[in-house]
Short mmCIF file of C-alpha atoms in Angstrom, two decimals:
data_model
loop_
_atom_site.label_atom_id
_atom_site.label_comp_id
_atom_site.label_asym_id
_atom_site.label_seq_id
_atom_site.Cartn_x
_atom_site.Cartn_y
_atom_site.Cartn_z
CA MET A 133 17.77 29.14 -10.86
CA SER A 134 14.93 31.16 -12.47
CA ASP A 135 12.45 33.01 -10.37
CA GLU A 136 9.68 30.34 -11.38
CA PRO A 137 10.91 26.74 -10.90
CA LEU A 138 9.26 24.10 -13.26
CA VAL A 139 8.68 21.60 -10.33
CA SER A 140 7.93 21.82 -6.80
CA VAL A 141 9.21 18.78 -4.58
CA VAL A 142 7.48 18.63 -1.34
CA LEU A 143 9.70 16.70 1.28
CA ILE A 144 8.11 15.94 4.73
CA GLY A 145 9.65 14.51 7.96
CA PHE A 146 9.19 13.94 11.39
CA ASN A 147 12.16 13.31 13.83
CA ASP A 148 14.24 11.86 11.22
CA VAL A 149 17.60 13.68 11.40
CA GLY A 150 19.36 10.61 10.62
CA ARG A 151 17.98 9.90 7.13
CA ILE A 152 16.45 13.07 6.06
CA GLY A 153 19.93 14.33 4.58
CA ARG A 154 19.98 11.50 1.89
CA ALA A 155 16.31 12.28 0.96
CA LEU A 156 17.43 15.86 0.64
CA GLU A 157 20.83 15.20 -1.07
CA SER A 158 18.71 13.06 -3.76
CA ILE A 159 16.66 15.94 -4.62
CA ARG A 160 19.25 18.64 -4.56
CA ARG A 161 21.26 16.64 -7.18
CA GLN A 162 18.61 16.16 -9.68
CA THR A 163 19.44 16.67 -13.25
CA LEU A 164 16.51 19.31 -13.50
CA ARG A 165 17.93 22.01 -11.70
CA SER A 166 14.85 24.26 -11.74
CA ILE A 167 13.24 22.98 -9.02
CA GLU A 168 12.05 24.28 -5.56
CA ILE A 169 12.43 22.10 -2.52
CA ILE A 170 9.75 22.85 0.18
CA VAL A 171 10.63 20.88 3.53
CA VAL A 172 7.91 20.43 5.77
CA ASP A 173 9.15 19.32 9.37
CA ASP A 174 6.22 18.10 11.31
CA ALA A 175 7.23 19.58 14.63
CA SER A 176 10.52 17.30 15.16
CA THR A 177 12.34 17.57 18.43
CA ASP A 178 15.46 16.02 17.13
CA GLY A 179 17.11 18.39 15.46
CA THR A 180 15.40 17.73 11.80
CA ALA A 181 14.85 21.38 11.10
CA GLU A 182 17.95 22.81 12.36
CA PHE A 183 19.83 20.16 9.95
CA VAL A 184 17.94 21.47 7.04
CA GLU A 185 18.40 25.06 7.82
CA SER A 186 22.01 24.40 7.72
CA VAL A 187 21.71 22.86 4.44
CA ALA A 188 19.61 25.53 2.91
CA VAL A 189 22.33 28.02 3.82
CA ASN A 190 24.02 26.88 0.53
CA ASP A 191 21.07 25.95 -1.73
CA SER A 192 18.65 28.86 -2.03
CA ARG A 193 16.30 26.56 -3.71
CA ILE A 194 15.11 25.02 -0.07
CA ARG A 195 12.31 26.49 1.62
CA LEU A 196 11.61 25.18 5.10
CA LEU A 197 8.24 25.19 6.88
CA THR A 198 8.07 24.11 10.47
CA ARG A 199 5.07 22.93 11.94
CA ALA A 200 4.27 24.12 15.47
CA ASP A 201 2.40 20.79 16.35
CA ASN A 202 3.02 17.19 15.03
CA SER A 203 -0.13 16.11 12.83
CA GLY A 204 0.68 12.41 13.67
CA GLY A 205 0.63 11.53 9.72
CA CYS A 206 1.51 12.63 6.46
CA SER A 207 -1.54 14.56 5.09
CA ALA A 208 -1.20 17.74 6.98
CA PRO A 209 2.53 18.36 5.91
CA ARG A 210 1.73 17.38 2.47
CA ASN A 211 -1.03 19.99 2.17
CA ASP A 212 0.98 22.47 3.70
CA GLY A 213 3.85 21.95 1.06
CA LEU A 214 0.99 22.10 -1.71
CA ARG A 215 -0.07 25.42 -0.54
CA MET A 216 3.37 26.92 -0.63
CA ALA A 217 4.20 25.39 -4.09
CA ARG A 218 4.76 28.05 -7.04
CA ALA A 219 6.00 25.57 -9.66
CA PRO A 220 3.50 24.33 -12.42
CA TRP A 221 4.03 20.72 -11.39
CA VAL A 222 4.33 19.12 -7.84
CA MET A 223 6.06 15.89 -6.63
CA PHE A 224 6.30 14.53 -3.02
CA CYS A 225 8.89 12.66 -1.20
CA ASP A 226 9.39 10.91 2.17
CA SER A 227 12.27 11.57 4.61
CA ASP A 228 13.03 7.92 4.70
CA ASP A 229 13.16 7.48 0.89
CA GLU A 230 15.02 9.03 -2.12
CA TYR A 231 14.56 9.91 -5.68
CA ASP A 232 16.34 8.46 -8.79
CA LEU A 233 18.92 11.08 -10.04
CA HIS A 234 16.81 11.89 -13.05
CA ALA A 235 13.31 11.45 -11.47
CA CYS A 236 12.10 15.13 -11.82
CA ALA A 237 13.53 15.42 -15.55
CA THR A 238 11.85 12.00 -16.46
CA LEU A 239 8.50 12.89 -15.16
CA LEU A 240 8.35 16.46 -16.20
CA ARG A 241 9.46 15.41 -19.79
CA ALA A 242 6.65 12.87 -19.93
CA ALA A 243 3.89 15.11 -18.48
CA GLU A 244 4.87 17.95 -20.87
CA ASP A 245 5.16 15.80 -24.05
CA TRP A 246 1.72 14.13 -23.54
CA ASN A 247 0.06 17.32 -21.92
CA ALA A 248 -0.66 14.98 -19.01
CA ASP A 249 -2.51 15.81 -15.57
CA VAL A 250 -0.56 13.08 -13.71
CA VAL A 251 2.18 10.77 -14.64
CA CYS A 252 3.15 7.79 -12.83
CA GLY A 253 7.07 6.28 -12.79
CA THR A 254 8.27 3.03 -11.38
CA ALA A 255 9.01 2.85 -7.71
CA ILE A 256 11.72 0.68 -6.37
CA ARG A 257 11.37 -1.34 -2.92
CA HIS A 258 14.64 -1.42 -1.47
CA ASP A 259 15.05 -3.77 1.41
CA VAL A 260 17.45 -2.18 3.69
CA ALA A 261 18.63 -5.06 5.78
CA ARG A 262 19.06 -7.62 2.85
CA ASP A 263 20.19 -4.76 0.28
CA ARG A 264 17.79 -6.08 -2.33
CA ASP A 265 15.81 -4.06 -4.94
CA LYS A 266 12.39 -4.91 -6.41
CA ARG A 267 10.23 -3.06 -8.78
CA TRP A 268 6.82 -2.30 -7.18
CA ARG A 269 4.41 -3.40 -9.53
CA PRO A 270 6.31 -4.03 -12.64
CA GLU A 271 3.35 -5.34 -14.50
CA LEU A 272 1.90 -1.94 -14.36
CA HIS A 273 5.09 -0.24 -15.85
CA ALA A 274 5.81 -2.60 -18.49
CA ALA A 275 5.53 0.04 -21.27
CA ASP A 276 5.34 3.74 -21.57
CA ARG A 277 1.64 4.96 -22.24
CA LEU A 278 -1.09 7.68 -22.17
CA ILE A 279 -4.32 6.56 -20.91
CA SER A 280 -7.52 8.80 -20.84
CA SER A 281 -9.08 7.34 -17.85
CA LEU A 282 -8.89 4.86 -15.04
CA GLU A 283 -11.71 2.87 -16.57
CA GLN A 284 -9.62 2.16 -19.35
CA GLU A 285 -6.90 0.63 -17.05
CA PRO A 286 -8.62 -0.66 -13.63
CA GLU A 287 -5.27 -2.09 -13.04
CA LEU A 288 -4.01 1.33 -12.00
CA LEU A 289 -5.72 0.93 -8.85
CA TYR A 290 -2.67 -1.23 -7.64
CA ASP A 291 -0.53 1.91 -7.91
CA THR A 292 -1.93 4.15 -5.40
CA ILE A 293 1.18 5.69 -3.62
CA SER A 294 1.88 9.25 -4.45
CA VAL A 295 5.34 9.77 -4.15
CA ASN A 296 6.38 8.11 -7.72
CA LYS A 297 4.27 10.62 -9.68
CA ILE A 298 4.35 14.36 -10.61
CA TYR A 299 1.09 16.13 -10.72
CA ARG A 300 -0.12 19.32 -12.61
CA ARG A 301 -0.72 21.99 -9.69
CA SER A 302 -3.39 23.58 -11.60
CA PHE A 303 -5.47 20.25 -11.92
CA LEU A 304 -4.94 19.70 -8.30
CA GLN A 305 -6.45 23.07 -7.54
CA GLU A 306 -9.41 23.13 -9.93
CA HIS A 307 -10.56 19.78 -8.56
CA ASN A 308 -9.85 20.57 -4.87
CA ILE A 309 -7.76 17.41 -4.56
CA GLN A 310 -5.76 17.34 -1.16
CA PHE A 311 -4.65 14.58 0.90
CA PRO A 312 -7.29 13.61 3.50
CA ASP A 313 -6.47 14.96 7.11
CA GLY A 314 -5.86 12.99 10.04
CA LEU A 315 -5.70 9.60 8.37
CA LEU A 316 -2.98 7.11 7.44
CA PHE A 317 -2.64 5.45 4.14
CA GLU A 318 -3.79 8.90 2.80
CA ASP A 319 -1.87 8.26 -0.77
CA GLN A 320 -4.82 5.90 -1.86
CA VAL A 321 -7.58 8.41 -1.56
CA PHE A 322 -5.32 11.07 -3.07
CA THR A 323 -4.30 9.11 -5.79
CA LEU A 324 -7.57 7.87 -6.78
CA GLN A 325 -9.11 11.19 -6.77
CA CYS A 326 -6.31 12.08 -9.20
CA PHE A 327 -7.12 9.15 -11.41
CA LEU A 328 -10.78 9.61 -11.48
CA SER A 329 -10.57 13.34 -12.19
CA ALA A 330 -7.88 13.09 -14.71
CA LYS A 331 -8.39 13.50 -18.38
CA ARG A 332 -4.75 12.37 -19.34
CA ILE A 333 -2.70 9.93 -17.18
CA GLY A 334 0.88 8.98 -18.24
CA VAL A 335 2.65 5.88 -17.36
CA VAL A 336 6.41 5.45 -17.74
CA GLN A 337 8.74 2.42 -17.13
CA ALA A 338 11.70 4.38 -15.75
CA ALA A 339 12.37 3.86 -12.20
CA VAL A 340 11.91 7.33 -10.30
CA TYR A 341 11.64 6.65 -6.55
CA ILE A 342 13.48 4.53 -4.22
CA TRP A 343 11.18 3.14 -1.21
CA ASN A 344 13.30 2.08 1.58
CA VAL A 345 11.89 -0.73 3.68
CA ASP A 346 13.50 -1.36 6.98
CA ARG A 347 11.53 -3.68 8.81
CA LYS A 348 14.31 -4.08 11.54
CA ALA A 349 14.31 -0.25 12.20
CA GLU A 350 13.10 0.54 15.96
CA ASP A 351 10.97 3.32 14.32
CA ALA A 352 9.13 1.09 11.84
CA SER A 353 7.29 3.11 8.94
CA ILE A 354 3.46 3.29 9.18
CA THR A 355 2.90 0.47 6.81
CA GLN A 356 4.91 -1.89 8.90
CA GLY A 357 2.62 -1.45 12.13
CA ARG A 358 -0.36 -2.95 10.90
CA MET A 359 -1.51 -4.36 14.10
CA GLN A 360 -1.96 -0.95 15.85
CA MET A 361 -5.59 -0.29 15.95
CA ARG A 362 -5.39 3.41 14.29
CA ASN A 363 -3.80 1.35 11.38
CA VAL A 364 -6.66 -0.91 11.20
CA ARG A 365 -9.14 1.83 11.45
CA ASP A 366 -7.80 4.40 9.21
CA ARG A 367 -7.08 1.57 6.46
CA VAL A 368 -11.15 0.76 6.68
CA GLU A 369 -11.93 4.53 6.78
CA ILE A 370 -9.59 5.36 3.63
CA ASN A 371 -11.49 2.21 1.81
CA ARG A 372 -14.87 3.31 2.70
CA ARG A 373 -13.90 6.87 1.20
CA MET A 374 -12.71 5.34 -1.66
CA ASP A 375 -15.84 3.37 -2.30
CA VAL A 376 -17.76 6.74 -2.01
CA LEU A 377 -15.43 8.17 -4.70
CA LEU A 378 -16.10 5.25 -7.09
CA ARG A 379 -19.94 5.39 -6.35
CA ASP A 380 -20.50 6.67 -9.93
CA SER A 381 -18.06 4.50 -11.72
CA SER A 382 -18.61 1.35 -13.78
CA ASP A 383 -19.38 -2.03 -12.23
CA GLU A 384 -16.13 -3.00 -13.69
CA LEU A 385 -13.96 -0.57 -11.85
CA ARG A 386 -15.82 -0.98 -8.38
CA LEU A 387 -15.25 -4.70 -8.75
CA ALA A 388 -11.52 -4.34 -9.51
CA LYS A 389 -11.27 -2.08 -6.36
CA SER A 390 -12.89 -4.69 -4.58
CA VAL A 391 -10.58 -7.48 -5.67
CA LYS A 392 -7.43 -5.17 -4.94
CA PHE A 393 -8.67 -4.75 -1.57
CA LEU A 394 -8.76 -8.29 -0.68
CA ARG A 395 -5.70 -9.22 -2.58
CA HIS A 396 -3.54 -6.50 -1.01
CA GLU A 397 -4.92 -5.22 2.14
CA GLY A 398 -6.78 -8.19 2.89
CA TYR A 399 -3.61 -10.58 2.74
CA LEU A 400 -1.76 -7.73 5.04
CA TYR A 401 -4.21 -7.65 7.86
CA LEU A 402 -5.08 -11.35 7.70
CA SER A 403 -1.38 -12.00 8.23
CA ALA A 404 -0.88 -9.57 10.86
CA ILE A 405 -3.88 -11.07 12.73
CA GLY A 406 -2.82 -14.29 12.34
CA GLU A 407 0.60 -13.70 13.69
CA ASN A 408 -0.50 -11.61 16.51
CA PRO A 409 0.45 -13.58 20.02
CA HIS A 410 -1.76 -11.44 21.87
CA PRO A 411 -5.49 -12.98 21.57
CA GLU A 412 -7.28 -9.76 22.57
CA ALA A 413 -5.47 -7.70 20.14
CA ALA A 414 -6.03 -10.08 17.26
CA LYS A 415 -9.54 -10.14 18.29
CA GLU A 416 -10.04 -6.42 18.29
CA ALA A 417 -8.29 -5.94 15.07
CA ALA A 418 -10.44 -8.78 13.38
CA ASP A 419 -13.66 -7.45 14.74
CA GLU A 420 -12.72 -4.05 13.23
CA PHE A 421 -11.63 -5.65 9.91
CA ARG A 422 -14.99 -7.91 9.63
CA ASP A 423 -17.41 -5.26 9.61
CA TYR A 424 -15.83 -3.73 6.37
CA VAL A 425 -15.18 -7.13 4.73
CA ARG A 426 -18.91 -7.94 5.00
CA ASN A 427 -19.76 -5.18 2.60
CA VAL A 428 -17.42 -5.99 0.00
CA ASP A 429 -18.84 -7.30 -3.22
CA PRO A 430 -19.30 -11.05 -2.98
CA ARG A 431 -17.93 -11.54 -6.46
CA ALA A 432 -14.51 -10.54 -5.53
CA PHE A 433 -13.77 -13.39 -3.65
CA ASP A 434 -14.01 -15.44 -6.79
CA PHE A 435 -10.70 -13.84 -7.92
CA ILE A 436 -8.41 -14.57 -5.21
CA ARG A 437 -6.33 -17.42 -4.17
CA PRO A 438 -8.22 -20.47 -2.67
CA ALA A 439 -6.27 -20.40 1.05
CA LEU A 440 -6.78 -16.54 1.12
CA ARG A 441 -10.60 -17.07 0.52
CA VAL A 442 -10.49 -19.93 3.43
CA ALA A 443 -8.82 -17.29 5.71
CA PHE A 444 -11.55 -14.52 4.81
CA TYR A 445 -13.92 -17.18 5.57
CA GLY A 446 -12.41 -17.81 9.10
CA LEU A 447 -12.62 -14.08 9.60
CA LEU A 448 -16.11 -13.90 8.63
CA THR A 449 -17.29 -16.80 11.05
CA ASN A 450 -15.11 -15.49 13.72
CA ASP A 451 -12.95 -18.75 13.63
CA LEU A 452 -9.60 -16.90 14.06
CA ASP A 453 -7.84 -20.44 14.15
CA LEU A 454 -8.98 -21.23 10.73
CA LEU A 455 -7.84 -17.57 9.58
CA ARG A 456 -4.49 -18.56 11.25
CA ARG A 457 -3.91 -21.89 9.52
CA ALA A 458 -5.10 -20.79 6.07
CA MET A 459 -2.57 -17.79 6.27
CA ARG A 460 0.27 -20.27 7.09
CA TRP A 461 -0.35 -21.63 3.59
CA GLU A 462 -0.87 -18.43 2.12
CA ARG A 463 2.43 -17.11 3.39
CA TRP A 464 4.72 -20.39 3.41
CA ALA A 465 3.24 -22.32 0.77
CA SER A 466 3.48 -26.05 1.49
CA VAL A 467 2.83 -25.84 5.06
CA VAL A 468 -0.33 -27.51 5.20
CA ASP A 469 -1.93 -27.13 8.82
CA THR A 470 -5.44 -29.05 8.25
CA VAL A 471 -7.07 -31.99 7.19
CA VAL A 472 -7.82 -32.14 3.55
CA VAL A 473 -10.75 -33.82 2.52
CA ARG A 474 -11.44 -35.11 -1.00
CA GLU A 475 -14.85 -35.34 -2.15
CA GLU A 476 -15.66 -37.24 -5.30
CA SER A 477 -19.10 -37.85 -7.30
CA GLY A 478 -18.98 -39.33 -10.82
CA ASP A 479 -16.27 -37.42 -12.67
CA HIS A 480 -16.48 -34.42 -10.44
CA ARG A 481 -13.73 -34.20 -7.56
CA ARG A 482 -13.26 -31.44 -5.06
CA GLU A 483 -10.78 -30.77 -2.27
CA LEU A 484 -11.78 -29.09 0.81
CA TRP A 485 -10.09 -27.37 3.64
CA ALA A 486 -11.24 -29.47 6.67
CA THR A 487 -14.96 -30.81 6.31
CA GLY A 488 -16.31 -28.37 4.32
CA SER A 489 -19.01 -27.82 7.06
CA GLY A 490 -20.06 -24.45 8.68
CA GLU A 491 -22.57 -21.39 7.79
CA PRO A 492 -23.24 -20.04 4.31
CA LEU A 493 -22.06 -16.54 3.68
CA LEU A 494 -22.75 -14.06 1.13
CA ASN A 495 -24.92 -16.36 -0.85
CA ARG A 496 -21.84 -18.93 -1.10
CA SER A 497 -21.90 -22.24 0.63
CA ALA A 498 -19.42 -23.31 3.34
CA ARG A 499 -18.00 -25.65 0.56
CA GLU A 500 -17.54 -23.07 -1.84
CA TRP A 501 -15.60 -20.96 0.72
CA LEU A 502 -13.36 -24.10 1.46
CA ASP A 503 -12.86 -25.41 -1.82
CA ILE A 504 -9.06 -25.67 -2.28
CA SER A 505 -9.27 -27.99 -5.42
CA HIS A 506 -6.89 -25.51 -7.49
CA LEU A 507 -4.08 -25.98 -5.09
CA ASN A 508 -3.94 -30.02 -5.76
CA LEU A 509 -2.50 -30.41 -2.31
CA LEU A 510 -3.60 -34.11 -2.22
CA ASP A 511 -1.56 -34.67 -5.48
CA MET A 512 1.67 -32.83 -4.21
CA PRO A 513 4.63 -35.28 -4.24
CA PHE A 514 5.71 -36.39 -0.70
CA SER A 515 9.39 -34.90 -1.31
CA ALA A 516 7.84 -31.30 -1.95
CA ARG A 517 5.78 -31.35 1.22
CA ARG A 518 6.74 -29.38 4.46
CA TYR A 519 6.08 -30.59 7.79
CA PHE A 520 4.21 -28.46 10.28
CA HIS A 521 5.09 -28.81 13.86
CA GLU A 522 3.06 -27.57 16.78
CA LEU A 523 3.69 -27.97 20.44
CA ARG A 524 0.27 -28.89 22.11
CA GLU A 525 1.41 -29.56 25.63
CA ILE A 526 4.48 -29.33 27.86
CA SER A 527 4.89 -30.52 31.29
CA VAL A 528 7.92 -30.40 33.90
CA SER A 529 8.77 -33.28 36.24
CA ARG A 530 10.43 -32.19 39.30
CA SER A 531 11.35 -35.65 40.59
#
């Protein structure tokens, strides 16, 4: 390898000796050989650093930094790696994931051909338990293209993970772009800063990153532990910071971000709140989430699915039972756990979740919040309906 690598790959890990070898090997075998591999160990106690050192003996491209104290997230280790990077281009990888064989070459070629500041590739979500692959946001990567700004394609807001991209290091330095320290979901702020600052953003169809999702693992990843209060608070804080970054952007882009929040983060957290068997924990999470949702652009609720809108109404009115029942439909379509009311007036017909009564919110009546006419539930064939069973009471006779 030449003294000056073309790409610096920052691999971070904490107590992941069982999986970091797979990630490290996927980087070492890249078809682009002129890379440096910066491994940042976040104060592991399971031998992760020692394992990396043993591999580095046979690969001079590997540089290891072992942090003295655990940071509790991904931001600090990634920022450490950024400061160590020597190459003109930078990429990131997590210890439980891996690269496609040609990831570095594919993204570097596109970045150099287009003279781009950032290039986004496709991530593959791999369901470990089921051994199934699914392209992450395939609609965003349907064609190779170069765009001049996020305003040109607001839909890129849905691709805010950092690990499927390559970044010009001088661009990050010029705009002082780093990961926000001390917060989870740091990718979203980092990537948004890149998108807003970049003059040329490349998008390629090629799959470059394998994102392993193991929901059954005891050490579930950050994105899978949504009911931990730190997760809820950090998710809200990250979105507040994104709102600040978008303050001077167009009305269209700010609205697109609000819609994305409701469709993605909103869906995830309303699902988690609805499924939580512990009432106090569910209430605490709902209270934290509600404070932010109250300030979301009211127009954004026009662009989400009817049952999800009903669930948000349940959140905003502190009716967690309504939230749960609406999310049962949203998650398990055809499970209708409510009375559907049809109102008819002349040629106008409307179907409502329950009675449609309740307080108006955000310049929207209760009927508008609870309008589910687009679902056509009352016209659903009987054979297509799924029965919902709920145990209301149980008694034991000792006679």
